[in-house]
Short mmCIF file of C-alpha atoms in Angstrom, two decimals:
data_model
loop_
_atom_site.label_atom_id
_atom_site.label_comp_id
_atom_site.label_asym_id
_atom_site.label_seq_id
_atom_site.Cartn_x
_atom_site.Cartn_y
_atom_site.Cartn_z
CA MET A 1 60.37 3.92 93.84
CA ASP A 2 64.10 4.57 92.58
CA ILE A 3 66.31 1.35 91.93
CA PRO A 4 69.30 1.69 93.88
CA LYS A 5 72.35 1.85 91.68
CA THR A 6 74.70 -0.38 93.72
CA ASN A 7 75.61 -3.81 93.73
CA ASP A 8 73.50 -6.26 95.72
CA ASP A 9 75.90 -8.38 97.76
CA HIS A 10 73.38 -10.64 99.06
CA LEU A 11 72.47 -11.85 95.56
CA PRO A 12 74.19 -15.05 94.32
CA ALA A 13 77.57 -14.38 92.56
CA LEU A 14 76.15 -14.82 89.01
CA SER A 15 72.93 -12.67 89.42
CA GLN A 16 75.38 -9.94 89.40
CA MET A 17 76.79 -10.58 86.21
CA MET A 18 75.88 -8.54 83.16
CA GLU A 19 73.47 -10.05 80.73
CA SER A 20 73.31 -9.77 76.95
CA GLU A 21 73.48 -7.06 74.62
CA ASN A 22 70.22 -8.47 73.47
CA GLN A 23 68.50 -9.59 76.48
CA LEU A 24 66.33 -12.88 76.28
CA PRO A 25 63.53 -11.51 74.51
CA PRO A 26 60.27 -11.33 76.26
CA ILE A 27 58.30 -14.11 75.46
CA GLY A 28 55.14 -13.72 73.35
CA PRO A 29 54.16 -13.02 69.95
CA LEU A 30 56.43 -10.57 69.20
CA ASP A 31 59.52 -12.14 70.53
CA SER A 32 62.24 -10.64 68.33
CA VAL A 33 65.88 -12.10 68.22
CA PRO A 34 66.90 -15.77 68.12
CA CYS A 35 68.35 -16.75 71.40
CA GLU A 36 71.85 -17.64 69.84
CA ILE A 37 72.38 -14.06 68.68
CA ALA A 38 71.57 -12.74 71.95
CA ALA A 39 74.10 -15.44 73.25
CA LEU A 40 76.51 -13.92 70.78
CA GLU A 41 76.01 -10.07 71.70
CA PHE A 42 75.97 -10.86 75.50
CA ALA A 43 79.45 -12.94 75.53
CA ASP A 44 80.81 -10.15 73.24
CA GLY A 45 79.99 -7.52 75.85
CA LEU A 46 81.34 -9.50 78.52
CA ALA A 47 84.67 -10.22 76.48
CA ASN A 48 85.14 -6.44 76.18
CA ALA A 49 83.93 -5.06 79.30
CA LYS A 50 86.04 -4.12 82.32
CA PRO A 51 85.95 -6.38 85.32
CA VAL A 52 83.44 -5.32 88.28
CA GLU A 53 85.23 -4.61 91.45
CA THR A 54 84.79 -7.25 94.05
CA PRO A 55 85.73 -6.89 97.75
CA ALA A 56 89.25 -7.87 98.86
CA GLY A 57 90.02 -11.52 99.27
CA LYS A 58 86.96 -12.81 97.42
CA ASN A 59 88.10 -14.78 94.24
CA ARG A 60 84.92 -15.55 92.43
CA SER A 61 86.55 -18.16 90.31
CA SER A 62 87.56 -20.39 92.85
CA LYS A 63 84.27 -20.20 95.02
CA GLY A 64 81.01 -22.42 94.47
CA PHE A 65 81.56 -23.32 90.84
CA VAL A 66 78.41 -25.39 90.65
CA ARG A 67 76.45 -23.09 92.72
CA ARG A 68 77.36 -20.02 90.70
CA VAL A 69 76.32 -21.76 87.72
CA LEU A 70 72.87 -22.98 89.09
CA SER A 71 72.07 -20.16 90.71
CA GLY A 72 72.88 -17.83 87.86
CA THR A 73 70.65 -20.01 85.52
CA PHE A 74 67.80 -19.79 87.94
CA ASN A 75 68.17 -16.01 88.35
CA TYR A 76 68.35 -15.25 84.82
CA GLY A 77 65.84 -17.77 83.93
CA LEU A 78 63.22 -16.72 86.40
CA GLY A 79 61.82 -13.79 85.00
CA GLN A 80 61.47 -15.92 81.83
CA SER A 81 60.03 -19.26 82.95
CA ILE A 82 56.98 -18.01 85.00
CA PRO A 83 55.43 -16.08 82.05
CA GLN A 84 56.23 -18.84 79.87
CA LEU A 85 54.79 -21.49 82.35
CA VAL A 86 51.43 -19.34 82.68
CA LYS A 87 51.05 -18.99 78.69
CA LEU A 88 51.72 -22.58 78.32
CA LEU A 89 48.68 -23.25 80.67
CA LEU A 90 46.56 -21.24 78.75
CA LEU A 91 47.67 -22.88 75.53
CA PRO A 92 44.68 -25.22 75.23
CA VAL A 93 42.36 -22.35 75.47
CA PHE A 94 44.01 -20.26 72.98
CA VAL A 95 44.37 -22.98 70.34
CA ARG A 96 40.92 -23.39 70.62
CA LEU A 97 39.91 -19.77 69.90
CA LEU A 98 42.68 -19.25 67.33
CA SER A 99 43.01 -21.19 63.89
CA PRO A 100 46.40 -22.51 62.87
CA ALA A 101 46.26 -19.75 60.06
CA GLU A 102 45.91 -17.09 62.86
CA TYR A 103 48.61 -18.73 64.74
CA GLY A 104 50.69 -18.73 61.51
CA ALA A 105 50.13 -15.19 61.11
CA ILE A 106 51.22 -14.56 64.69
CA ASP A 107 54.45 -16.26 64.02
CA LEU A 108 54.98 -14.38 61.05
CA ALA A 109 54.50 -10.99 62.77
CA ASN A 110 57.13 -12.26 65.12
CA ARG A 111 59.60 -12.84 62.79
CA PHE A 112 58.90 -9.50 60.90
CA GLY A 113 59.02 -7.71 64.38
CA GLY A 114 62.32 -9.38 65.25
CA PHE A 115 63.86 -8.33 61.84
CA LEU A 116 62.66 -4.59 62.16
CA THR A 117 63.70 -4.30 65.78
CA THR A 118 67.12 -5.23 64.76
CA LEU A 119 67.10 -2.51 61.99
CA MET A 120 65.95 -0.07 64.96
CA ARG A 121 68.64 -0.86 67.41
CA GLN A 122 71.65 -1.14 65.02
CA GLY A 123 73.40 -3.02 67.79
CA VAL A 124 73.69 0.23 69.88
CA PRO A 125 72.27 -1.31 73.05
CA GLY A 126 74.95 -3.79 72.94
CA ALA A 127 77.58 -0.64 73.23
CA VAL A 128 76.02 0.32 76.50
CA ALA A 129 76.80 -2.98 78.03
CA ARG A 130 80.61 -2.18 77.03
CA PHE A 131 80.94 1.52 77.30
CA TYR A 132 78.86 1.82 80.70
CA TYR A 133 82.38 0.98 82.22
CA ASP A 134 84.04 3.92 80.78
CA HIS A 135 81.64 6.43 82.52
CA ASP A 136 81.49 7.38 86.13
CA GLU A 137 77.69 7.60 87.72
CA GLY A 138 77.13 11.23 87.37
CA PRO A 139 77.39 13.79 84.48
CA SER A 140 79.58 11.56 82.04
CA LEU A 141 77.10 8.94 82.27
CA ARG A 142 74.25 11.32 82.03
CA ASP A 143 75.62 12.35 78.73
CA TYR A 144 76.21 9.08 77.57
CA VAL A 145 72.55 8.03 78.28
CA THR A 146 71.04 10.94 76.91
CA THR A 147 72.99 10.41 73.79
CA VAL A 148 72.15 6.88 73.27
CA ALA A 149 68.64 7.39 74.18
CA TRP A 150 68.05 10.22 71.56
CA PHE A 151 69.44 8.01 68.90
CA LEU A 152 67.50 4.70 69.88
CA LEU A 153 64.45 6.79 69.61
CA GLY A 154 65.22 8.72 66.11
CA SER A 155 66.72 5.39 64.69
CA SER A 156 63.35 3.34 65.77
CA LEU A 157 60.98 6.07 64.33
CA LEU A 158 62.66 6.24 61.05
CA VAL A 159 62.82 2.56 60.54
CA GLY A 160 59.52 2.37 61.76
CA PHE A 161 58.21 5.17 59.32
CA VAL A 162 59.76 3.73 56.32
CA ALA A 163 58.53 0.42 57.19
CA VAL A 164 54.66 1.64 57.36
CA LEU A 165 55.37 3.55 54.12
CA VAL A 166 56.71 0.17 52.19
CA CYS A 167 54.41 -2.64 53.92
CA PRO A 168 51.31 -2.13 51.86
CA TRP A 169 53.41 -2.45 48.68
CA LEU A 170 55.89 -5.16 49.49
CA LEU A 171 54.16 -7.29 52.24
CA PRO A 172 51.92 -9.45 49.89
CA TYR A 173 55.03 -10.36 47.82
CA ALA A 174 57.70 -10.52 50.55
CA ILE A 175 55.88 -11.98 53.48
CA PRO A 176 52.74 -13.67 52.01
CA GLY A 177 50.06 -14.47 54.74
CA LEU A 178 51.08 -11.60 57.17
CA PRO A 179 48.28 -9.13 57.09
CA LEU A 180 48.88 -5.43 57.28
CA SER A 181 47.29 -4.93 60.57
CA LEU A 182 49.76 -7.41 62.47
CA ALA A 183 52.61 -5.97 60.51
CA LEU A 184 51.80 -2.41 61.73
CA LEU A 185 51.30 -3.78 65.24
CA SER A 186 54.79 -5.41 64.92
CA ILE A 187 56.37 -2.20 63.88
CA LEU A 188 54.56 -0.16 66.89
CA SER A 189 55.86 -2.85 69.35
CA GLY A 190 59.34 -2.67 67.83
CA VAL A 191 59.54 0.96 68.58
CA LEU A 192 58.38 0.59 72.05
CA ILE A 193 60.91 -2.27 72.57
CA CYS A 194 63.87 0.23 71.52
CA ILE A 195 62.63 2.65 74.01
CA SER A 196 63.07 0.32 76.94
CA GLU A 197 66.23 -1.43 75.58
CA LEU A 198 68.60 1.17 77.31
CA GLN A 199 66.83 0.75 80.74
CA SER A 200 67.56 -3.01 80.19
CA ARG A 201 71.10 -2.49 79.32
CA LEU A 202 71.76 -0.17 82.54
CA VAL A 203 69.92 -2.67 84.73
CA GLN A 204 72.38 -5.42 83.44
CA ALA A 205 75.42 -3.30 83.68
CA ARG A 206 74.58 -2.36 87.06
CA GLU A 207 74.25 -5.99 88.03
CA GLN A 208 70.53 -5.63 89.14
CA SER A 209 69.49 -8.85 87.64
CA TRP A 210 66.55 -9.54 90.16
CA TYR A 211 65.07 -6.03 89.16
CA GLN A 212 65.18 -7.36 85.37
CA ALA A 213 63.40 -10.42 86.50
CA ARG A 214 60.64 -8.53 88.09
CA LEU A 215 60.50 -6.20 85.02
CA ASN A 216 59.98 -9.12 82.65
CA VAL A 217 57.60 -10.71 84.87
CA GLY A 218 55.49 -7.45 85.43
CA ARG A 219 55.50 -6.89 81.69
CA ALA A 220 54.53 -10.42 81.05
CA SER A 221 51.52 -10.10 83.59
CA ILE A 222 50.25 -7.33 82.16
CA SER A 223 50.39 -9.23 78.42
CA ILE A 224 48.93 -12.22 79.65
CA SER A 225 46.11 -10.49 81.38
CA LEU A 226 45.32 -8.22 78.40
CA MET A 227 45.56 -11.64 76.19
CA VAL A 228 42.72 -13.04 78.20
CA VAL A 229 40.61 -9.91 77.85
CA PHE A 230 41.23 -9.53 74.09
CA VAL A 231 41.50 -13.00 73.05
CA ILE A 232 39.01 -15.11 75.36
CA VAL A 233 36.59 -12.49 76.46
CA LEU A 234 36.43 -10.26 73.55
CA ARG A 235 36.96 -12.70 70.84
CA THR A 236 39.39 -10.51 68.76
CA GLY A 237 41.65 -13.20 67.55
CA ALA A 238 45.43 -12.57 66.67
CA VAL A 239 44.92 -8.97 66.41
CA GLY A 240 44.04 -8.93 70.01
CA MET A 241 46.83 -11.04 71.26
CA LEU A 242 49.48 -8.68 69.42
CA THR A 243 47.49 -5.66 70.76
CA ALA A 244 48.04 -7.20 74.21
CA GLU A 245 51.75 -7.35 73.63
CA VAL A 246 52.03 -3.93 72.23
CA LEU A 247 50.33 -2.35 75.23
CA SER A 248 52.43 -4.31 77.70
CA TYR A 249 55.44 -2.97 75.90
CA GLY A 250 54.09 0.56 76.16
CA VAL A 251 53.95 0.07 79.98
CA LEU A 252 57.45 -1.19 80.17
CA ALA A 253 58.69 1.96 78.02
CA LEU A 254 56.86 4.27 80.52
CA VAL A 255 58.62 2.57 83.57
CA ALA A 256 62.02 2.70 81.35
CA ILE A 257 61.46 6.53 81.20
CA TYR A 258 60.66 6.93 84.84
CA TYR A 259 63.87 4.57 85.66
CA LEU A 260 66.01 6.79 83.32
CA ARG A 261 64.61 10.04 84.27
CA SER A 262 67.96 11.34 85.88
CA GLU A 263 69.84 10.07 83.18
CA LEU A 264 68.26 11.54 80.55
CA LYS A 265 69.04 15.18 81.64
CA GLY A 266 72.40 15.24 80.06
CA ARG A 267 73.98 16.68 76.81
CA PHE A 268 73.84 15.06 73.41
CA GLN A 269 77.45 14.10 72.74
CA ARG A 270 78.28 13.19 69.08
CA SER A 271 81.61 11.70 70.06
CA MET A 272 79.95 9.28 72.45
CA LEU A 273 77.46 8.58 69.76
CA LYS A 274 79.91 7.63 66.92
CA SER A 275 82.18 5.09 69.22
CA SER A 276 78.79 3.34 70.17
CA ILE A 277 77.43 3.13 66.51
CA ALA A 278 81.01 1.79 65.59
CA TYR A 279 80.78 -0.85 68.23
CA GLY A 280 77.36 -1.77 67.32
CA TRP A 281 77.82 -1.88 63.66
CA GLY A 282 80.29 -4.73 64.20
CA MET A 283 77.59 -6.93 65.40
CA MET A 284 75.08 -5.88 62.92
CA PRO A 285 75.95 -8.30 60.34
CA GLY A 286 75.50 -11.22 62.87
CA ASP A 287 72.10 -9.39 63.87
CA PHE A 288 71.00 -9.02 60.58
CA VAL A 289 71.55 -12.60 59.47
CA GLY A 290 70.18 -13.94 62.84
CA SER A 291 66.84 -12.08 62.52
CA VAL A 292 66.22 -12.27 58.57
CA THR A 293 66.87 -16.08 58.54
CA PRO A 294 63.74 -17.18 60.58
CA LEU A 295 61.89 -14.51 58.95
CA ALA A 296 62.77 -15.89 55.31
CA THR A 297 62.08 -19.48 56.16
CA SER A 298 58.71 -18.74 57.90
CA ALA A 299 57.97 -16.83 54.63
CA ILE A 300 59.15 -19.82 52.49
CA LEU A 301 56.81 -22.06 54.64
CA ALA A 302 54.02 -19.71 54.18
CA GLY A 303 54.28 -19.44 50.45
CA ALA A 304 55.01 -23.09 49.66
CA GLN A 305 52.26 -24.49 52.03
CA SER A 306 50.00 -22.07 53.98
CA THR A 307 49.95 -19.82 56.69
CA ALA A 308 48.22 -22.78 58.73
CA ALA A 309 51.57 -24.47 58.33
CA ASN A 310 53.26 -21.83 59.95
CA GLY A 311 50.57 -21.92 62.94
CA VAL A 312 51.44 -25.66 63.46
CA TYR A 313 55.34 -24.88 63.39
CA PHE A 314 54.70 -22.12 65.91
CA LEU A 315 52.76 -24.40 68.29
CA ALA A 316 55.62 -26.95 68.37
CA LEU A 317 57.83 -24.16 68.80
CA ARG A 318 55.99 -22.52 71.77
CA VAL A 319 55.51 -26.06 73.23
CA THR A 320 59.51 -26.52 73.18
CA GLN A 321 60.32 -22.89 73.85
CA PRO A 322 61.03 -23.54 77.63
CA LEU A 323 63.89 -25.63 76.64
CA MET A 324 65.65 -22.78 74.59
CA MET A 325 64.91 -20.66 77.80
CA LEU A 326 66.92 -22.89 79.94
CA ALA A 327 69.72 -23.30 77.31
CA ALA A 328 69.84 -19.51 77.14
CA ALA A 329 69.40 -18.71 80.77
CA PHE A 330 72.62 -21.40 81.08
CA GLN A 331 74.58 -19.52 78.96
CA GLN A 332 73.91 -16.07 80.73
CA ALA A 333 75.04 -17.89 83.91
CA TYR A 334 77.87 -19.73 82.34
CA ASN A 335 79.70 -17.45 80.33
CA PRO A 336 81.07 -15.26 82.93
CA VAL A 337 82.12 -18.11 85.21
CA TYR A 338 83.93 -19.79 82.05
CA PHE A 339 85.82 -16.38 81.82
CA SER A 340 86.76 -16.17 85.43
CA VAL A 341 88.08 -19.75 85.45
CA ARG A 342 89.96 -19.48 82.25
CA LYS A 343 91.77 -16.30 83.58
CA GLU A 344 93.10 -18.88 86.19
CA ASP A 345 94.97 -20.48 83.51
CA SER A 346 95.25 -23.78 85.41
CA ALA A 347 94.89 -27.38 84.73
CA ALA A 348 92.59 -27.56 87.76
CA GLY A 349 90.14 -25.05 86.15
CA LEU A 350 90.21 -26.75 82.86
CA GLN A 351 89.35 -29.72 84.57
CA ARG A 352 86.33 -28.03 86.34
CA LEU A 353 85.20 -26.92 82.94
CA ALA A 354 85.16 -30.39 81.46
CA ILE A 355 83.30 -31.86 84.43
CA THR A 356 80.62 -29.08 84.12
CA ALA A 357 80.31 -29.55 80.26
CA ARG A 358 79.64 -33.58 80.94
CA ASN A 359 77.08 -32.58 83.70
CA VAL A 360 75.33 -30.00 81.49
CA TRP A 361 75.30 -32.28 78.69
CA ALA A 362 73.78 -34.98 80.70
CA ALA A 363 71.13 -32.52 81.80
CA ALA A 364 70.37 -31.46 78.11
CA ILE A 365 70.06 -34.89 76.94
CA GLY A 366 67.77 -35.77 79.92
CA SER A 367 65.70 -32.50 79.06
CA ALA A 368 65.50 -33.35 75.29
CA VAL A 369 64.16 -37.13 75.98
CA GLY A 370 61.53 -35.63 78.18
CA ALA A 371 60.50 -33.07 75.81
CA ALA A 372 60.66 -35.33 73.04
CA THR A 373 58.36 -38.29 74.36
CA LEU A 374 55.92 -36.07 76.49
CA GLY A 375 55.51 -33.26 74.13
CA PRO A 376 53.69 -35.20 71.32
CA PRO A 377 50.96 -36.63 73.28
CA LEU A 378 50.44 -33.68 75.52
CA ILE A 379 49.73 -31.52 72.12
CA VAL A 380 47.36 -34.59 70.88
CA LEU A 381 45.67 -34.12 74.38
CA VAL A 382 44.91 -30.50 74.66
CA THR A 383 44.70 -29.27 71.38
CA PRO A 384 41.96 -29.51 68.47
CA ARG A 385 42.80 -31.93 65.53
CA ASP A 386 44.01 -29.14 63.60
CA TYR A 387 46.98 -28.62 65.47
CA HIS A 388 48.01 -32.32 65.86
CA ALA A 389 50.55 -32.37 63.16
CA ALA A 390 52.77 -30.16 65.51
CA ALA A 391 53.24 -33.41 67.60
CA ALA A 392 55.68 -34.75 64.91
CA LEU A 393 57.89 -31.41 65.21
CA VAL A 394 58.44 -31.28 68.97
CA PRO A 395 61.60 -34.24 68.71
CA ILE A 396 62.98 -32.20 66.04
CA PHE A 397 63.06 -29.01 68.08
CA ALA A 398 64.27 -31.10 71.01
CA LEU A 399 67.31 -31.88 68.91
CA SER A 400 67.57 -28.26 67.94
CA PHE A 401 68.01 -27.64 71.77
CA LEU A 402 70.64 -30.05 72.05
CA GLY A 403 72.45 -28.15 69.40
CA MET A 404 72.08 -24.88 71.18
CA SER A 405 73.20 -26.57 74.48
CA ALA A 406 76.43 -27.78 72.80
CA TYR A 407 76.98 -24.54 71.07
CA TYR A 408 76.80 -22.66 74.40
CA LEU A 409 79.12 -25.00 76.21
CA LEU A 410 81.73 -24.58 73.36
CA VAL A 411 81.47 -21.04 71.84
CA PRO A 412 82.65 -18.94 75.08
CA GLU A 413 86.20 -19.69 74.21
CA VAL A 414 85.77 -17.80 70.98
CA PHE A 415 84.83 -14.65 73.25
CA TYR A 416 87.50 -15.36 75.97
CA SER A 417 90.15 -15.47 73.08
CA LYS A 418 88.83 -12.42 71.65
CA ARG A 419 88.66 -14.13 68.26
CA THR A 420 85.09 -12.49 67.41
CA GLY A 421 86.42 -11.93 64.08
CA LEU A 422 85.30 -15.87 63.50
CA LEU A 423 81.86 -15.19 64.48
CA PRO A 424 80.72 -14.43 60.86
CA LEU A 425 82.03 -18.05 59.85
CA ILE A 426 79.57 -19.57 62.42
CA ILE A 427 76.68 -17.35 61.83
CA TYR A 428 76.71 -17.16 58.04
CA GLY A 429 77.43 -20.92 57.48
CA ALA A 430 74.76 -21.84 59.70
CA ALA A 431 72.23 -19.50 57.99
CA ALA A 432 73.27 -20.56 54.59
CA GLY A 433 72.83 -24.13 55.69
CA GLU A 434 69.17 -23.44 57.33
CA ILE A 435 68.06 -21.53 54.23
CA ALA A 436 69.37 -24.14 51.69
CA ILE A 437 67.76 -27.08 53.60
CA THR A 438 64.33 -25.05 54.02
CA ALA A 439 64.36 -24.47 50.25
CA PHE A 440 64.79 -28.00 49.41
CA ALA A 441 62.81 -29.56 52.20
CA VAL A 442 59.79 -27.18 52.60
CA LYS A 443 57.72 -28.56 49.63
CA PRO A 444 57.99 -32.47 50.55
CA PHE A 445 57.99 -32.32 54.15
CA GLY A 446 56.20 -29.12 54.70
CA ALA A 447 56.82 -27.70 58.48
CA ALA A 448 58.85 -30.61 59.32
CA GLY A 449 61.15 -29.65 56.84
CA VAL A 450 61.67 -26.14 58.02
CA ALA A 451 61.84 -27.46 61.68
CA SER A 452 64.69 -29.98 60.50
CA ALA A 453 66.26 -26.97 58.76
CA ALA A 454 66.32 -24.94 62.13
CA ALA A 455 67.62 -28.01 64.11
CA ALA A 456 70.58 -28.20 61.22
CA ARG A 457 71.48 -24.53 62.02
CA THR A 458 71.92 -25.28 65.87
CA LEU A 459 73.92 -28.22 65.01
CA ILE A 460 75.98 -26.14 62.57
CA TYR A 461 76.61 -23.44 65.23
CA ALA A 462 77.98 -26.03 67.61
CA SER A 463 80.23 -27.93 65.05
CA ILE A 464 82.07 -24.89 63.61
CA ALA A 465 82.23 -23.35 67.34
CA GLY A 466 83.62 -26.47 68.63
CA ILE A 467 86.25 -26.94 65.63
CA ILE A 468 87.46 -23.41 66.41
CA SER A 469 87.19 -23.61 70.36
CA ARG A 470 89.45 -26.83 70.15
CA ARG A 471 92.21 -25.08 68.12
CA LEU A 472 92.08 -22.33 70.91
CA VAL A 473 92.08 -24.26 73.91
CA ASN A 474 92.55 -27.95 74.89
CA ILE A 475 90.01 -28.58 77.54
CA PRO A 476 90.16 -32.43 78.63
CA HIS A 477 86.72 -33.62 77.89
CA SER A 478 85.85 -37.12 78.68
CA TRP A 479 84.60 -37.90 75.19
CA PHE A 480 83.90 -41.67 76.42
CA ASN A 481 81.37 -40.22 78.97
CA LEU A 482 79.86 -37.64 76.62
CA ALA A 483 79.16 -40.59 74.03
CA ARG A 484 77.88 -42.63 76.70
CA ILE A 485 75.44 -40.07 77.92
CA THR A 486 74.27 -39.76 74.36
CA LEU A 487 73.93 -43.12 73.70
CA CYS A 488 71.85 -43.71 76.89
CA GLY A 489 69.44 -40.59 75.66
CA ILE A 490 69.08 -42.60 72.33
CA ALA A 491 68.35 -45.68 74.29
CA ALA A 492 65.95 -44.20 76.15
CA TYR A 493 64.05 -42.26 73.40
CA VAL A 494 63.95 -44.99 70.47
CA PRO A 495 61.64 -47.62 72.39
CA THR A 496 59.15 -44.91 73.88
CA ALA A 497 58.89 -43.13 70.58
CA LEU A 498 58.02 -46.57 68.94
CA ILE A 499 55.08 -47.19 71.10
CA VAL A 500 51.88 -46.49 69.21
CA SER A 501 48.47 -46.26 70.58
CA ASP A 502 45.34 -44.77 69.89
CA ARG A 503 44.93 -44.16 73.58
CA THR A 504 46.45 -40.88 74.59
CA PHE A 505 47.09 -41.92 78.23
CA VAL A 506 49.41 -44.84 77.01
CA ARG A 507 51.41 -42.32 75.02
CA LEU A 508 51.79 -40.15 78.10
CA LEU A 509 52.82 -43.12 80.33
CA ALA A 510 55.32 -43.89 77.68
CA GLY A 511 56.40 -40.17 77.67
CA PHE A 512 57.09 -40.11 81.38
CA ALA A 513 58.79 -43.46 80.99
CA GLY A 514 61.66 -42.01 78.58
CA PRO A 515 63.21 -39.82 81.23
CA ALA A 516 62.89 -42.26 83.70
CA LEU A 517 64.34 -44.78 81.45
CA TYR A 518 67.30 -42.50 80.71
CA LEU A 519 68.21 -41.78 84.12
CA CYS A 520 68.33 -45.55 85.03
CA LEU A 521 70.50 -46.36 82.06
CA LEU A 522 73.07 -43.57 83.18
CA PHE A 523 72.81 -44.92 86.78
CA LEU A 524 73.55 -48.58 85.40
CA ALA A 525 76.25 -47.56 83.14
CA GLY A 526 78.05 -46.08 85.94
CA ASP A 527 77.91 -42.44 84.62
CA PRO A 528 79.34 -39.87 87.22
CA SER A 529 77.05 -37.19 86.03
CA VAL A 530 73.92 -38.93 87.55
CA ARG A 531 75.81 -40.12 90.64
CA GLU A 532 77.26 -36.67 91.32
CA GLY A 533 73.80 -35.03 90.92
CA PHE A 534 72.01 -37.35 93.47
CA ALA A 535 75.03 -36.74 95.68
CA PHE A 536 74.59 -33.00 95.25
CA VAL A 537 71.03 -33.01 96.07
CA LYS A 538 71.28 -35.15 99.00
CA ARG A 539 74.01 -32.49 100.59
CA ARG A 540 71.75 -29.63 99.72
CA VAL A 541 68.74 -31.37 101.30
CA SER A 542 70.77 -32.31 104.28
CA TRP A 543 71.86 -28.86 104.60
#
C-alpha cells in the first residue's frame, strides 16, 4: 500500500515536525550514532529548512504549548520505546545465554558499526531534511532522490569494501576483543542502514512520523523474533544476535526500495549531489567525533581491562537506555516548538520557555532518581552474578541522562540563532574531556571510570551550550526553583542509596521509595512543577 505524501492534519502538531538528519537509531546491538549527535543534526535541519505551510489562521506557536511538547514526545518516542520495552523484558533471558565477554563484543560491534555508518553517509542524509523543501513533488524531487540514492549506495559499498579489506589486519590492534565475524556483520548492517536512510529522511520531511514509528516497531519486531530464534532456540550467541539485526535491516531496506520506487526513476544530477555533499560535509566533523569517541573509549576499556568489562558496561547502558530515549524524544518534540516560540520574540514566549524548562528539569530529576534507585536492585535480581557489577554503573548513567536533558533544553538557541559554527566547540571539547578521563580512570576504576567519562561528556555538553545560549538570549529561568528541584532529587536519592541489605526485596522497596520521596519533597517545598503537574493531570482526567 502506498503511503500518502500529504500531511495528516489529524495528527498532533508535533508529530508533523521533521525528525533529525540522523533519526534516533533503532535500539539494538548495532545502534549507530549517539543521541546527542542525532540531536545536533536534527536541529540543524530544522534551523535551515523552510517552514511548512499551515492552514490560514492556525498559529502553532500560540496553541497548546504543553500539549504540543507532550504529544510530540510521545509520537517520536513510541516507535523506539515499545521495542526497547520488549528487549528489556527479554534481558534476563539473554544474559543467561550470553556471557559478559559476548555482550562486550556486541558493544564493540555496536560502536564499530556506528563509526562505519558515519563514514558511509558522509552527512548526506541530513541534506535531504533541508533540500527536500527546494524541490516540488514531481520530476525535480525524483531527480534529487535518485541522485542521493545512488551516492549513498556507492559510498556505503565503497566504505564497506575498504573495511572488509583492512579489518583482518587492523582489528586486533585497533579494537581488541572484537571478533572478525562480528565486525563483518557490522559492516553489512551499515550498508543496509544507509539504503533505508533516504526513506527515513523523506518520511520525516513529509511529516509522516506515525509511519516512521510503524517502521521502527516493525523492524524491531522482526529483529526480536529472530533474536529469540537464533539466541534462545539455536544458541548461536553474539553472532546470532547480530545476524538477527542484519536481517531486520535487510527487510527495512526492501521496504525502503518499495517506498521509493517512483522517486528512483529520475536522473542523476551532479549539481544536486554537489550541494548536498557540501551541506553534509559541514556536519561531518561533529559526526565523526561523535562516533569515534565511544568506539575509542570502548576499545580502551577492552584493552585495559577485558571484553567482559565492556559487557558489564553495555548491560548498564542498556538498562538506562530508556532514559536517553526519553530525552531524545523530548528533544525532537521540543526543538520545533522552541523555534516557533522564539520567532514570536515576545516576553510571554520566553516566560513559557522558562516554565517548560523548569517542568522538564523536574521530570528529568525524578526519572533519574527512579533509575538510580531501582536499576541496581533490578540488575541484581534478574541477572547472573557475573553481571552484578553493572549495578554500580546505573547511577552514573542516570547522571549522564541529566546532562543530556540539560543540553537539550539549552542548545536549541544555538540553532535558532544560526550560530552552528560554535558546535565544534561543544562537540570537540566534550569528546576531548571524555577520552582524557577514560584514559586516566580506566585502569583504577574499570567500567565505572569509562561510565564516569561518558557522564562528564554530557555535563560538558550542557555547560558549554548553557554558556553560549546565555549570551544569545536571556530566558527568565527561575534559578531558585531549578536549584530547589535539584536539591530535592539529591535529598531523595542519598538516603535510599545508603540502604544496604543482602535482601534484594528490601533494596527494591528502597528503590521505589526514592521517586516517591522526591515527589513528596517537591510538594512540601512548594515547588510549582509538581503542583502544576497534578493540576494538568486532573484537567485531562476530568476532560
